[in-house]
PDB file of C-alpha atoms in Angstrom:
ATOM      1  CA  UNK G   1     121.983  -4.261   3.217  1.00 50.00           C
ATOM      2  CA  UNK G   2     120.225  -4.725   6.480  1.00 57.00           C
ATOM      3  CA  UNK G   3     117.373  -7.099   6.698  1.00 60.00           C
ATOM      4  CA  UNK G   4     115.555  -5.168   9.424  1.00 64.00           C
ATOM      5  CA  UNK G   5     115.523  -1.349   9.636  1.00 65.00           C
ATOM      6  CA  UNK G   6     115.651   0.474  12.889  1.00 68.00           C
ATOM      7  CA  UNK G   7     111.912   1.235  12.534  1.00 68.00           C
ATOM      8  CA  UNK G   8     111.174  -2.492  12.656  1.00 65.00           C
ATOM      9  CA  UNK G   9     110.242  -3.035   9.013  1.00 69.00           C
ATOM     10  CA  UNK G  10     111.880  -5.485   6.713  1.00 64.00           C
ATOM     11  CA  UNK G  11     113.883  -4.298   3.855  1.00 67.00           C
ATOM     12  CA  UNK G  12     116.829  -5.378   1.609  1.00 63.00           C
ATOM     13  CA  UNK G  13     118.128  -8.734   2.350  1.00 58.00           C
ATOM     14  CA  UNK G  14     120.334  -9.252  -0.582  1.00 63.00           C
ATOM     15  CA  UNK G  15     122.118  -7.722  -3.557  1.00 65.00           C
ATOM     16  CA  UNK G  16     120.844 -10.058  -6.243  1.00 68.00           C
ATOM     17  CA  UNK G  17     117.356  -9.333  -7.893  1.00 63.00           C
ATOM     18  CA  UNK G  18     115.283 -12.409  -8.690  1.00 63.00           C
ATOM     19  CA  UNK G  19     113.838 -12.115 -12.148  1.00 65.00           C
ATOM     20  CA  UNK G  20     111.437 -14.218 -14.244  1.00 57.00           C
ATOM     21  CA  UNK G  21     109.934 -16.334 -11.574  1.00 59.00           C
ATOM     22  CA  UNK G  22     106.581 -17.037 -13.272  1.00 57.00           C
ATOM     23  CA  UNK G  23     106.806 -17.507 -16.925  1.00 56.00           C
ATOM     24  CA  UNK G  24     103.899 -18.230 -19.415  1.00 55.00           C
ATOM     25  CA  UNK G  25     106.049 -20.758 -21.212  1.00 60.00           C
ATOM     26  CA  UNK G  26     106.197 -22.968 -18.207  1.00 67.00           C
ATOM     27  CA  UNK G  27     102.433 -23.366 -18.047  1.00 74.00           C
ATOM     28  CA  UNK G  28     101.448 -27.115 -18.053  1.00 83.00           C
ATOM     29  CA  UNK G  29      97.906 -26.544 -19.467  1.00 83.00           C
ATOM     30  CA  UNK G  30      96.679 -25.105 -22.723  1.00 87.00           C
ATOM     31  CA  UNK G  31      94.160 -22.419 -22.726  1.00 88.00           C
ATOM     32  CA  UNK G  32      91.476 -24.849 -23.743  1.00 92.00           C
ATOM     33  CA  UNK G  33      92.320 -27.120 -20.742  1.00 92.00           C
ATOM     34  CA  UNK G  34      92.202 -24.102 -18.400  1.00 92.00           C
ATOM     35  CA  UNK G  35      88.695 -23.312 -19.739  1.00 94.00           C
ATOM     36  CA  UNK G  36      87.557 -26.913 -19.139  1.00 95.00           C
ATOM     37  CA  UNK G  37      89.101 -26.879 -15.711  1.00 95.00           C
ATOM     38  CA  UNK G  38      87.365 -23.606 -14.760  1.00 96.00           C
ATOM     39  CA  UNK G  39      84.088 -24.904 -16.208  1.00 96.00           C
ATOM     40  CA  UNK G  40      84.336 -28.063 -14.171  1.00 97.00           C
ATOM     41  CA  UNK G  41      85.139 -26.042 -11.155  1.00 97.00           C
ATOM     42  CA  UNK G  42      82.040 -23.854 -11.651  1.00 97.00           C
ATOM     43  CA  UNK G  43      79.723 -26.764 -12.104  1.00 97.00           C
ATOM     44  CA  UNK G  44      81.188 -28.549  -8.974  1.00 97.00           C
ATOM     45  CA  UNK G  45      80.852 -25.249  -7.023  1.00 97.00           C
ATOM     46  CA  UNK G  46      77.193 -24.791  -8.076  1.00 97.00           C
ATOM     47  CA  UNK G  47      76.474 -28.391  -7.045  1.00 98.00           C
ATOM     48  CA  UNK G  48      78.239 -27.747  -3.681  1.00 98.00           C
ATOM     49  CA  UNK G  49      75.988 -24.742  -3.123  1.00 98.00           C
ATOM     50  CA  UNK G  50      72.895 -26.723  -4.001  1.00 98.00           C
ATOM     51  CA  UNK G  51      73.949 -29.378  -1.479  1.00 98.00           C
ATOM     52  CA  UNK G  52      74.677 -26.913   1.268  1.00 98.00           C
ATOM     53  CA  UNK G  53      71.129 -25.354   0.786  1.00 98.00           C
ATOM     54  CA  UNK G  54      69.646 -28.854   0.842  1.00 98.00           C
ATOM     55  CA  UNK G  55      71.578 -29.621   4.101  1.00 98.00           C
ATOM     56  CA  UNK G  56      70.417 -26.372   5.682  1.00 98.00           C
ATOM     57  CA  UNK G  57      66.765 -27.137   4.706  1.00 98.00           C
ATOM     58  CA  UNK G  58      67.150 -30.661   6.108  1.00 98.00           C
ATOM     59  CA  UNK G  59      68.716 -29.478   9.361  1.00 98.00           C
ATOM     60  CA  UNK G  60      65.745 -27.027   9.753  1.00 98.00           C
ATOM     61  CA  UNK G  61      63.207 -29.859   9.174  1.00 98.00           C
ATOM     62  CA  UNK G  62      65.153 -31.923  11.720  1.00 98.00           C
ATOM     63  CA  UNK G  63      65.001 -29.237  14.269  1.00 98.00           C
ATOM     64  CA  UNK G  64      61.282 -28.877  13.634  1.00 98.00           C
ATOM     65  CA  UNK G  65      60.774 -32.627  13.853  1.00 98.00           C
ATOM     66  CA  UNK G  66      62.622 -32.745  17.187  1.00 97.00           C
ATOM     67  CA  UNK G  67      60.471 -30.041  18.671  1.00 97.00           C
ATOM     68  CA  UNK G  68      57.225 -31.961  17.505  1.00 98.00           C
ATOM     69  CA  UNK G  69      58.591 -35.014  19.079  1.00 98.00           C
ATOM     70  CA  UNK G  70      59.174 -33.244  22.327  1.00 97.00           C
ATOM     71  CA  UNK G  71      55.567 -31.818  22.125  1.00 97.00           C
ATOM     72  CA  UNK G  72      54.062 -35.292  21.462  1.00 98.00           C
ATOM     73  CA  UNK G  73      56.168 -36.830  24.356  1.00 97.00           C
ATOM     74  CA  UNK G  74      54.678 -34.157  26.694  1.00 97.00           C
ATOM     75  CA  UNK G  75      51.165 -34.828  25.430  1.00 98.00           C
ATOM     76  CA  UNK G  76      51.687 -38.490  25.884  1.00 97.00           C
ATOM     77  CA  UNK G  77      52.779 -37.955  29.525  1.00 98.00           C
ATOM     78  CA  UNK G  78      49.757 -35.758  30.047  1.00 98.00           C
ATOM     79  CA  UNK G  79      47.330 -38.336  28.543  1.00 98.00           C
ATOM     80  CA  UNK G  80      48.884 -41.130  30.612  1.00 98.00           C
ATOM     81  CA  UNK G  81      48.433 -39.017  33.827  1.00 98.00           C
ATOM     82  CA  UNK G  82      44.869 -38.310  32.923  1.00 98.00           C
ATOM     83  CA  UNK G  83      44.140 -42.023  32.208  1.00 98.00           C
ATOM     84  CA  UNK G  84      45.699 -42.889  35.614  1.00 97.00           C
ATOM     85  CA  UNK G  85      43.549 -40.317  37.263  1.00 97.00           C
ATOM     86  CA  UNK G  86      40.423 -41.439  35.534  1.00 97.00           C
ATOM     87  CA  UNK G  87      41.193 -45.063  36.333  1.00 97.00           C
ATOM     88  CA  UNK G  88      41.425 -44.156  39.917  1.00 97.00           C
ATOM     89  CA  UNK G  89      38.265 -42.167  39.836  1.00 97.00           C
ATOM     90  CA  UNK G  90      36.451 -45.259  38.236  1.00 96.00           C
ATOM     91  CA  UNK G  91      37.817 -47.488  41.027  1.00 95.00           C
ATOM     92  CA  UNK G  92      36.525 -45.086  43.605  1.00 94.00           C
ATOM     93  CA  UNK G  93      33.187 -44.857  42.077  1.00 93.00           C
ATOM     94  CA  UNK G  94      32.897 -48.711  41.736  1.00 92.00           C
ATOM     95  CA  UNK G  95      33.770 -49.149  45.435  1.00 90.00           C
ATOM     96  CA  UNK G  96      31.187 -46.381  46.410  1.00 90.00           C
ATOM     97  CA  UNK G  97      28.690 -48.181  44.122  1.00 87.00           C
ATOM     98  CA  UNK G  98      29.221 -51.397  45.948  1.00 85.00           C
ATOM     99  CA  UNK G  99      28.986 -49.974  49.356  1.00 85.00           C
ATOM    100  CA  UNK G 100      25.677 -48.354  48.573  1.00 83.00           C
ATOM    101  CA  UNK G 101      22.671 -50.431  49.713  1.00 71.00           C
ATOM    102  CA  UNK G 102      20.256 -51.266  46.929  1.00 67.00           C
ATOM    103  CA  UNK G 103      16.755 -50.993  48.185  1.00 69.00           C
ATOM    104  CA  UNK G 104      14.833 -54.196  47.885  1.00 72.00           C
ATOM    105  CA  UNK G 105      11.134 -54.387  47.497  1.00 73.00           C
ATOM    106  CA  UNK G 106       9.296 -56.725  49.869  1.00 72.00           C
ATOM    107  CA  UNK G 107       6.426 -58.875  48.603  1.00 67.00           C
ATOM    108  CA  UNK G 108       4.203 -57.168  51.050  1.00 61.00           C
ATOM    109  CA  UNK G 109       4.513 -53.776  49.437  1.00 53.00           C
TER     110      UNK G 109
END
């Protein structure tokens, strides 16, 4: 028969019918081994899910820590600016203090 119909769908393709492709007698594993494999898979899968949840929690903690570090860096910059400003202010006060004339008492008074 034709492999592609006029409507565009695939059909036919041969005159011989393939039979018996998957036989239970060809199975390499006993039912007990299959149960063990399934059990090992389920254990590994649950461990994988636990690790994924832990990874998610750690990623969230990392993001929070990154935000805190940025906040602390900003605070540090503000504090450094304030220290610089106060240091200049102290220098100005010191220079004004030195320029002020200290009254002296005469012995006559």
